[in-house]
Tab-separated table of C-alpha atoms in Angstrom:
chain	number	residue	atom	x	y	z
A	1	MET	CA	78.702	133.211	82.376
A	2	ALA	CA	79.552	129.706	81.091
A	3	SER	CA	79.016	130.802	77.546
A	4	ALA	CA	81.411	133.802	78.221
A	5	ALA	CA	83.901	131.524	79.782
A	6	ARG	CA	83.827	129.140	76.853
A	7	GLY	CA	84.339	132.230	74.540
A	8	ALA	CA	87.316	133.368	76.460
A	9	LYS	CA	88.950	129.814	76.086
A	10	ARG	CA	88.335	129.868	72.460
A	11	ARG	CA	90.020	133.302	72.051
A	12	HIS	CA	93.062	132.368	74.286
A	13	PRO	CA	94.858	130.094	71.618
A	14	MET	CA	94.381	132.791	68.959
A	15	SER	CA	96.039	135.395	71.199
A	16	ARG	CA	98.924	133.047	72.074
A	17	LYS	CA	99.510	132.473	68.321
A	18	MET	CA	99.433	136.250	67.508
A	19	LEU	CA	101.730	136.875	70.268
A	20	ILE	CA	104.225	134.042	68.929
A	21	LEU	CA	103.847	135.499	65.453
A	22	TYR	CA	104.690	139.025	66.812
A	23	PHE	CA	107.888	137.913	68.566
A	24	THR	CA	109.092	135.876	65.515
A	25	SER	CA	108.590	138.759	63.244
A	26	LEU	CA	110.670	141.030	65.676
A	27	SER	CA	113.248	138.346	65.981
A	28	CYS	CA	113.611	138.251	62.174
A	29	VAL	CA	113.933	141.914	61.976
A	30	PHE	CA	116.609	141.858	64.504
A	31	VAL	CA	118.462	139.016	62.767
A	32	LEU	CA	118.333	141.051	59.466
A	33	LEU	CA	119.632	144.051	61.330
A	34	LEU	CA	122.684	142.209	62.745
A	35	VAL	CA	123.430	140.872	59.122
A	36	SER	CA	123.295	144.366	57.679
A	37	LEU	CA	125.550	145.753	60.426
A	38	PHE	CA	128.073	142.949	59.912
A	39	ARG	CA	128.163	143.388	56.254
A	40	PHE	CA	128.458	147.090	56.441
A	41	HIS	CA	131.467	146.981	59.003
A	42	SER	CA	133.353	144.000	57.645
A	43	HIS	CA	136.560	144.374	55.713
A	44	LYS	CA	138.275	141.963	53.306
A	45	PRO	CA	141.856	141.051	54.431
A	46	SER	CA	143.410	141.653	51.007
A	47	ILE	CA	142.960	143.874	47.894
A	48	SER	CA	140.012	142.868	45.928
A	49	VAL	CA	141.047	141.530	42.484
A	50	SER	CA	137.811	142.073	40.742
A	51	ARG	CA	136.978	145.681	39.613
A	52	VAL	CA	133.317	144.994	39.225
A	53	PHE	CA	131.272	146.108	42.334
A	54	ASP	CA	127.518	145.755	42.317
A	55	GLY	CA	126.639	147.727	45.529
A	56	THR	CA	126.645	151.383	46.257
A	57	PRO	CA	130.105	152.608	45.389
A	58	LYS	CA	131.906	154.679	48.009
A	59	ILE	CA	134.467	157.552	48.085
A	60	ALA	CA	137.475	156.811	50.275
A	61	PHE	CA	138.661	160.096	51.739
A	62	LEU	CA	142.412	159.706	52.597
A	63	PHE	CA	143.787	162.259	54.984
A	64	LEU	CA	147.623	162.691	55.125
A	65	VAL	CA	148.208	164.515	58.246
A	66	ARG	CA	151.024	165.442	60.666
A	67	ARG	CA	149.233	164.325	63.717
A	68	ASN	CA	145.651	165.549	64.340
A	69	LEU	CA	143.009	167.099	62.104
A	70	PRO	CA	142.785	170.836	62.835
A	71	LEU	CA	139.897	171.209	60.615
A	72	ASP	CA	137.831	168.229	61.698
A	73	PHE	CA	134.960	170.511	62.739
A	74	LEU	CA	134.518	171.547	59.094
A	75	TRP	CA	134.718	168.132	57.778
A	76	ASP	CA	132.343	166.890	60.477
A	77	ALA	CA	129.881	169.279	58.933
A	78	PHE	CA	130.616	167.888	55.552
A	79	PHE	CA	130.043	164.282	56.589
A	80	GLN	CA	127.198	165.111	58.947
A	81	VAL	CA	124.237	162.707	59.084
A	82	SER	CA	121.246	164.912	59.900
A	83	HIS	CA	118.212	162.913	58.973
A	84	LEU	CA	116.816	159.481	60.012
A	85	PHE	CA	115.009	157.280	57.633
A	86	PRO	CA	111.378	157.042	58.673
A	87	PHE	CA	110.727	153.867	60.522
A	88	ILE	CA	108.171	152.153	62.720
A	89	SER	CA	108.220	153.605	66.215
A	90	LEU	CA	108.081	149.960	67.667
A	91	TYR	CA	111.578	149.185	66.237
A	92	SER	CA	113.164	152.557	66.659
A	93	GLU	CA	115.586	151.616	69.446
A	94	ILE	CA	116.776	148.560	67.534
A	95	TRP	CA	117.187	150.357	64.032
A	96	ALA	CA	118.846	153.479	65.475
A	97	MET	CA	121.818	151.173	66.471
A	98	SER	CA	122.659	150.858	62.756
A	99	GLU	CA	124.533	153.546	60.722
A	100	TRP	CA	123.033	151.740	57.705
A	101	PHE	CA	119.567	153.240	58.406
A	102	LEU	CA	120.877	156.903	58.709
A	103	PHE	CA	120.449	159.366	55.899
A	104	SER	CA	121.467	162.928	55.263
A	105	GLN	CA	121.043	165.885	52.839
A	106	ASN	CA	124.949	165.610	52.745
A	107	GLY	CA	125.166	161.944	51.944
A	108	ASP	CA	124.432	158.454	53.130
A	109	VAL	CA	127.225	157.135	55.431
A	110	SER	CA	127.322	154.012	53.326
A	111	SER	CA	128.712	156.021	50.370
A	112	PHE	CA	131.905	157.203	51.890
A	113	SER	CA	134.717	155.917	54.194
A	114	ILE	CA	137.582	157.678	55.895
A	115	TYR	CA	141.281	156.782	56.352
A	116	VAL	CA	143.944	158.876	58.217
A	117	HIS	CA	147.595	158.404	58.133
A	118	SER	CA	149.044	160.137	61.088
A	119	SER	CA	152.210	159.937	63.068
A	120	PRO	CA	152.937	156.263	64.409
A	121	GLY	CA	150.890	155.465	67.503
A	122	PHE	CA	148.662	158.501	67.289
A	123	VAL	CA	144.889	157.384	68.011
A	124	LEU	CA	141.862	159.349	66.902
A	125	ASP	CA	139.238	159.426	69.613
A	126	GLU	CA	137.203	161.762	71.835
A	127	SER	CA	140.359	163.311	73.310
A	128	THR	CA	142.113	163.938	69.960
A	129	THR	CA	139.231	164.872	67.523
A	130	ARG	CA	136.025	166.814	67.717
A	131	SER	CA	134.297	164.635	65.093
A	132	GLN	CA	132.960	161.048	65.592
A	133	PHE	CA	133.512	160.374	61.954
A	134	PHE	CA	137.203	160.257	62.441
A	135	TYR	CA	137.108	157.952	65.703
A	136	GLY	CA	139.472	154.964	65.050
A	137	ARG	CA	140.102	155.904	61.521
A	138	GLN	CA	143.876	156.059	61.764
A	139	ILE	CA	145.658	153.298	59.824
A	140	SER	CA	147.834	150.987	61.989
A	141	ASN	CA	150.779	150.845	59.939
A	142	SER	CA	151.742	154.557	59.652
A	143	ILE	CA	155.246	155.564	59.308
A	144	GLN	CA	157.254	158.782	60.066
A	145	VAL	CA	156.963	161.184	57.104
A	146	LEU	CA	159.377	163.843	56.125
A	147	TRP	CA	158.574	166.418	53.529
A	148	GLY	CA	160.211	166.071	50.209
A	149	GLU	CA	161.305	162.529	50.905
A	150	SER	CA	160.090	159.127	49.657
A	151	SER	CA	158.323	158.428	53.005
A	152	MET	CA	155.649	160.919	51.710
A	153	ILE	CA	154.605	158.741	48.742
A	154	GLN	CA	154.957	155.534	50.887
A	155	ALA	CA	152.389	157.001	53.188
A	156	GLU	CA	150.184	157.674	50.356
A	157	ARG	CA	150.497	154.089	49.148
A	158	LEU	CA	149.691	152.869	52.719
A	159	LEU	CA	146.388	154.836	52.720
A	160	LEU	CA	145.464	153.556	49.354
A	161	GLY	CA	146.309	150.078	50.481
A	162	ALA	CA	144.098	150.330	53.589
A	163	ALA	CA	141.196	151.753	51.435
A	164	LEU	CA	141.473	149.038	48.805
A	165	GLU	CA	140.636	146.300	51.422
A	166	ASP	CA	136.970	147.573	51.119
A	167	PRO	CA	135.685	146.607	47.631
A	168	ALA	CA	133.020	149.208	47.940
A	169	ASN	CA	135.652	151.936	47.689
A	170	GLN	CA	135.626	152.920	44.046
A	171	ARG	CA	137.134	156.474	44.180
A	172	PHE	CA	140.056	157.634	46.444
A	173	VAL	CA	140.629	161.225	47.304
A	174	LEU	CA	143.888	162.261	48.820
A	175	LEU	CA	143.717	165.247	51.259
A	176	SER	CA	146.017	167.164	53.564
A	177	ASP	CA	145.257	168.362	57.025
A	178	SER	CA	144.838	172.004	55.603
A	179	CYS	CA	142.292	170.836	52.820
A	180	VAL	CA	138.684	172.059	52.849
A	181	PRO	CA	135.681	171.004	50.808
A	182	LEU	CA	134.107	173.761	48.491
A	183	TYR	CA	130.789	172.007	48.118
A	184	ASN	CA	128.538	169.600	49.986
A	185	PHE	CA	128.980	165.901	50.021
A	186	SER	CA	126.190	165.295	47.484
A	187	TYR	CA	127.824	167.474	44.888
A	188	VAL	CA	131.410	166.137	45.519
A	189	TYR	CA	129.984	162.492	45.221
A	190	ASN	CA	128.222	163.041	41.974
A	191	TYR	CA	131.123	164.951	40.461
A	192	VAL	CA	133.623	162.243	41.205
A	193	MET	CA	131.449	159.190	40.570
A	194	VAL	CA	129.937	160.389	37.152
A	195	SER	CA	133.442	160.337	35.635
A	196	PRO	CA	135.208	157.060	34.786
A	197	ARG	CA	138.517	158.873	34.823
A	198	SER	CA	141.130	159.685	37.570
A	199	PHE	CA	141.852	163.440	38.288
A	200	VAL	CA	145.725	163.598	38.329
A	201	ASP	CA	147.430	166.951	37.696
A	202	SER	CA	150.165	165.764	35.258
A	203	PHE	CA	152.449	167.616	32.894
A	204	LEU	CA	155.874	167.587	31.171
A	205	ASP	CA	158.689	168.743	33.404
A	206	VAL	CA	161.329	170.281	31.178
A	207	LYS	CA	162.540	173.277	33.228
A	208	GLU	CA	163.894	172.300	36.572
A	209	GLY	CA	166.199	169.346	35.844
A	210	ARG	CA	164.685	167.030	38.394
A	211	TYR	CA	165.092	164.101	36.321
A	212	ASN	CA	168.051	161.954	37.320
A	213	PRO	CA	169.520	160.245	34.307
A	214	LYS	CA	170.467	157.325	36.570
A	215	MET	CA	166.646	156.603	36.647
A	216	SER	CA	167.025	155.298	33.130
A	217	PRO	CA	166.274	152.777	31.671
A	218	LYS	CA	163.554	151.844	34.242
A	219	ILE	CA	162.053	155.318	33.930
A	220	PRO	CA	162.892	156.977	30.518
A	221	ARG	CA	163.128	160.732	30.352
A	222	GLU	CA	160.146	160.836	27.948
A	223	LYS	CA	157.830	159.310	30.641
A	224	TRP	CA	158.998	161.847	33.412
A	225	ARG	CA	155.997	163.768	34.683
A	226	LYS	CA	155.255	166.303	37.351
A	227	GLY	CA	151.990	167.600	39.086
A	228	SER	CA	150.175	168.173	42.275
A	229	GLN	CA	150.419	165.612	45.040
A	230	TRP	CA	146.696	165.765	45.658
A	231	ILE	CA	145.019	163.244	43.347
A	232	THR	CA	141.494	161.589	43.010
A	233	VAL	CA	141.990	158.123	41.416
A	234	ILE	CA	139.647	155.300	40.171
A	235	ARG	CA	140.206	151.830	41.852
A	236	LYS	CA	142.077	150.551	38.973
A	237	HIS	CA	144.779	153.149	39.266
A	238	ALA	CA	144.864	152.926	42.934
A	239	GLU	CA	145.717	149.296	42.637
A	240	VAL	CA	148.470	150.073	40.163
A	241	ILE	CA	150.077	152.510	42.753
A	242	VAL	CA	149.869	150.163	45.577
A	243	GLU	CA	151.147	146.945	43.778
A	244	ASP	CA	154.045	148.930	42.246
A	245	ASN	CA	157.507	148.140	43.513
A	246	VAL	CA	159.916	148.883	40.527
A	247	ILE	CA	159.174	152.495	39.900
A	248	PHE	CA	158.947	153.208	43.831
A	249	SER	CA	162.410	151.679	44.338
A	250	VAL	CA	163.900	153.854	41.630
A	251	PHE	CA	162.280	157.017	43.388
A	252	LYS	CA	163.643	155.950	46.787
A	253	LYS	CA	167.065	155.714	45.228
A	254	TYR	CA	167.337	158.645	42.872
A	255	CYS	CA	164.573	161.160	43.515
A	256	LYS	CA	165.769	163.159	46.488
A	257	ARG	CA	165.352	166.788	47.480
A	258	ARG	CA	168.398	169.194	47.375
A	259	PRO	CA	169.563	170.216	50.823
A	260	PRO	CA	168.718	173.729	51.813
A	261	ILE	CA	171.288	176.352	51.573
A	262	ASP	CA	173.676	176.446	54.674
A	263	THR	CA	175.763	179.707	54.782
A	264	SER	CA	178.251	178.001	57.231
A	265	LYS	CA	179.187	175.565	54.429
A	266	GLY	CA	180.455	178.399	52.121
A	267	LYS	CA	181.643	177.067	48.818
A	268	LEU	CA	180.357	173.503	49.427
A	269	ASN	CA	176.887	174.986	48.928
A	270	LEU	CA	177.678	175.391	45.080
A	271	LYS	CA	178.357	171.657	44.875
A	272	LEU	CA	175.194	170.794	46.927
A	273	GLN	CA	173.106	173.097	44.862
A	274	LYS	CA	174.176	171.235	41.573
A	275	GLN	CA	172.401	168.058	42.786
A	276	HIS	CA	169.151	167.183	41.309
A	277	ASN	CA	166.235	168.634	43.395
A	278	CYS	CA	163.629	165.969	43.087
A	279	ILE	CA	160.587	166.103	45.228
A	280	PRO	CA	159.041	162.527	44.960
A	281	ASP	CA	155.335	163.268	45.809
A	282	GLU	CA	155.248	165.879	42.802
A	283	HIS	CA	156.365	163.142	40.323
A	284	TYR	CA	155.543	159.672	41.494
A	285	VAL	CA	152.033	158.959	40.670
A	286	GLN	CA	152.132	161.000	37.467
A	287	THR	CA	155.271	159.145	36.193
A	288	LEU	CA	153.963	155.808	37.166
A	289	LEU	CA	150.688	156.108	35.436
A	290	ALA	CA	152.407	157.487	32.358
A	291	MET	CA	154.874	154.416	32.442
A	292	HIS	CA	151.635	152.139	32.433
A	293	GLY	CA	150.086	153.978	29.544
A	294	PHE	CA	147.060	155.305	31.464
A	295	GLU	CA	147.335	159.079	30.645
A	296	GLY	CA	144.380	158.586	28.310
A	297	GLU	CA	142.388	157.432	31.336
A	298	LEU	CA	143.186	160.795	33.136
A	299	GLU	CA	141.623	164.223	33.643
A	300	ARG	CA	145.067	165.798	33.766
A	301	ARG	CA	144.229	168.130	36.557
A	302	THR	CA	143.879	168.176	40.310
A	303	LEU	CA	140.569	168.826	42.279
A	304	THR	CA	142.372	170.726	44.917
A	305	TYR	CA	142.962	174.304	44.544
A	306	THR	CA	146.396	175.856	45.749
A	307	LEU	CA	147.394	179.525	45.549
A	308	TRP	CA	151.151	179.657	44.866
A	309	ASN	CA	153.635	182.429	45.534
A	310	GLN	CA	157.245	182.536	44.698
A	311	SER	CA	159.525	183.496	47.508
A	312	SER	CA	162.054	186.173	46.760
A	313	THR	CA	164.817	185.591	49.058
A	314	LYS	CA	168.046	183.846	48.083
A	315	MET	CA	167.887	181.680	51.287
A	316	GLU	CA	164.637	180.187	50.097
A	317	ASN	CA	166.146	179.563	46.601
A	318	LYS	CA	163.125	181.272	45.040
A	319	GLY	CA	161.003	178.359	45.540
A	320	TRP	CA	157.252	178.166	44.988
A	321	HIS	CA	155.187	177.913	48.346
A	322	PRO	CA	151.459	177.596	48.769
A	323	ILE	CA	149.805	180.566	50.469
A	324	THR	CA	147.831	180.001	53.744
A	325	PHE	CA	144.220	181.321	53.843
A	326	SER	CA	143.292	183.078	57.157
A	327	TYR	CA	140.006	184.276	58.278
A	328	SER	CA	140.415	187.690	56.848
A	329	ASN	CA	140.988	186.508	53.234
A	330	ALA	CA	138.636	183.534	53.012
A	331	GLY	CA	135.457	185.501	52.518
A	332	PRO	CA	132.569	184.743	50.097
A	333	GLN	CA	134.187	186.723	47.243
A	334	THR	CA	137.395	184.575	47.481
A	335	ILE	CA	135.463	181.324	47.467
A	336	LYS	CA	133.283	182.457	44.698
A	337	GLU	CA	136.366	183.233	42.598
A	338	ILE	CA	137.814	179.679	43.211
A	339	LYS	CA	134.670	178.084	42.247
A	340	GLY	CA	134.525	180.139	39.093
A	341	ILE	CA	137.787	178.746	37.694
A	342	ASN	CA	137.172	176.405	34.813
A	343	HIS	CA	140.465	175.925	33.130
A	344	VAL	CA	144.033	175.269	33.891
A	345	TYR	CA	146.959	176.579	31.827
A	346	TYR	CA	150.066	174.424	31.544
A	347	GLU	CA	152.975	176.509	30.357
A	348	THR	CA	155.492	173.719	29.655
A	349	GLU	CA	152.907	172.136	27.115
A	350	TYR	CA	151.176	175.302	25.921
A	351	ARG	CA	147.993	173.511	27.027
A	352	ILE	CA	144.778	174.626	28.370
A	353	GLU	CA	142.917	172.032	30.181
A	354	TRP	CA	139.268	172.863	30.314
A	355	CYS	CA	137.693	171.436	33.320
A	356	ARG	CA	135.051	168.634	32.379
A	357	SER	CA	133.451	165.753	33.993
A	358	ASN	CA	132.242	163.082	31.622
A	359	SER	CA	132.339	165.665	28.928
A	360	THR	CA	130.289	168.190	30.857
A	361	SER	CA	131.801	171.514	31.754
A	362	VAL	CA	132.229	171.884	35.525
A	363	PRO	CA	134.046	173.878	38.132
A	364	CYS	CA	137.758	172.839	38.316
A	365	PHE	CA	137.963	172.559	42.142
A	366	LEU	CA	136.032	170.605	44.654
A	367	PHE	CA	138.562	171.242	47.533
A	368	ALA	CA	141.176	173.988	48.538
A	369	ARG	CA	144.277	174.356	50.588
A	370	LYS	CA	145.942	175.672	52.679
A	371	PHE	CA	143.287	176.892	55.130
A	372	SER	CA	143.760	178.011	58.737
A	373	GLN	CA	141.249	177.098	61.450
A	374	GLY	CA	140.075	180.702	61.282
A	375	ALA	CA	139.523	180.387	57.497
A	376	ALA	CA	137.595	177.024	57.888
A	377	MET	CA	135.505	178.450	60.819
A	378	ARG	CA	134.476	181.316	58.211
A	379	LEU	CA	133.603	178.667	55.651
A	380	LEU	CA	131.379	176.969	58.194
A	381	SER	CA	129.595	180.056	58.894
A	382	GLN	CA	129.051	180.690	55.221
A	383	GLU	CA	127.487	177.296	54.984
A	384	VAL	CA	129.890	176.368	52.194
A	385	VAL	CA	129.474	172.744	52.864
A	386	ASN	CA	125.824	172.699	53.577
A	387	HIS	CA	124.361	174.222	50.436
A	388	PHE	CA	124.990	174.338	46.762
A	389	GLU	CA	123.592	176.849	44.548
A	390	VAL	CA	123.286	176.083	40.849
A	391	SER	CA	124.330	179.788	40.237
A	392	ALA	CA	127.768	178.937	41.499
A	393	LEU	CA	128.527	177.070	38.264
A	394	PRO	CA	130.916	179.069	36.008
A	395	SER	CA	129.463	180.885	32.960
A	396	PRO	CA	130.182	179.607	29.313
A	397	CYS	CA	132.734	182.662	29.040
A	398	PRO	CA	135.399	182.272	31.439
A	399	PRO	CA	136.956	185.441	33.053
A	400	ASN	CA	140.620	186.262	32.404
A	401	PHE	CA	143.035	184.909	34.766
A	402	GLU	CA	146.540	185.728	35.599
A	403	LYS	CA	149.365	183.391	34.132
A	404	GLY	CA	150.377	180.870	36.756
A	405	THR	CA	153.611	179.408	37.945
A	406	GLU	CA	156.110	177.442	35.849
A	407	GLU	CA	154.756	174.383	37.834
A	408	GLY	CA	151.657	174.542	35.646
A	409	HIS	CA	149.229	175.664	38.345
A	410	ALA	CA	147.783	178.396	36.270
A	411	GLY	CA	144.291	177.711	37.217
A	412	ASP	CA	145.332	177.900	40.709
A	413	VAL	CA	145.878	181.582	40.812
A	414	LEU	CA	142.960	183.927	41.665
A	415	PRO	CA	141.910	186.673	39.133
A	416	LYS	CA	142.964	190.192	40.118
A	417	GLN	CA	140.651	191.978	42.299
């Protein structure tokens, strides 16, 4: 008995040392976890000057919306985190606190960020959105936006400015509240990141007379460009857009949309319709980058598909309008045809833009608009954002497409069925 007691006394100090070592190790893991959390969620107060980033680059998804996000359920599936990184069960409760340890077939949350420009004062929370990915992601300095006015491009600049505060954001994708993804996150991420260029739809505007001579000499006519508002830009170009004051001030003063026809004004309509009809968001980024000599750094096409239709009534002034997809016309065949488009024809330049990413032939479009909630629900049921099949890539010999609009969106028109 005495011998056993002495043995127990000898083992007691060793057990205490093991216990101390155990809790010390656990504390170290917890401290490292807190450091990781702090680094992941922290933001710099100003735009990063350095364009060299050594960590995992992120895509900043910039949503320009009227108020809420009607298609948040589809984007939730796109961003969804579905797998946990394997870890020791002893630390599971601690590690589960950190988003940094969550991984998914659709992407690691550390590889994307979300920013939303909504109406001033609108808050994204459990009462206004169905997706936790959007909680609190509204920017605090939003403004009231009116279509066809300079407030639209100012809102874009505010979104880019907020996203530039995080040096990890290296690509910036501008999206509307009716945009949908056509592929899963992994495919979109690789497509955008592999290219060192921005994707900006840009072409010569020679037909519509939107250029106002009063813009000269700050904006010479030969630098005037037009294109889709929905851009994807590299960090260098995002910084140029945010830091610009000269070109933006010219647009505010001279690029204004023509007032709609008002039958009560009689002959005054003729005078009003002679004004320059300038839509700022269709010209600003394209012209600004041309002014800076960056057109050689662009894939001169948008990544967002739009199906255009010309109105036929005089009251609508024969304008081009995007068609809204509903549940009935957002079926598998339609989506397949959109994914099969691999070139865009620009009528004003007699130019065919073959869709490439880092010299590799790729589908032209990663996103599409305008989609209703019913259409988005159908995409979700078709698992468009959850799987990508290699067979969805276009064949080397493209099908024949209809000629597009004079706005240069030929690749945006579906083939005849």
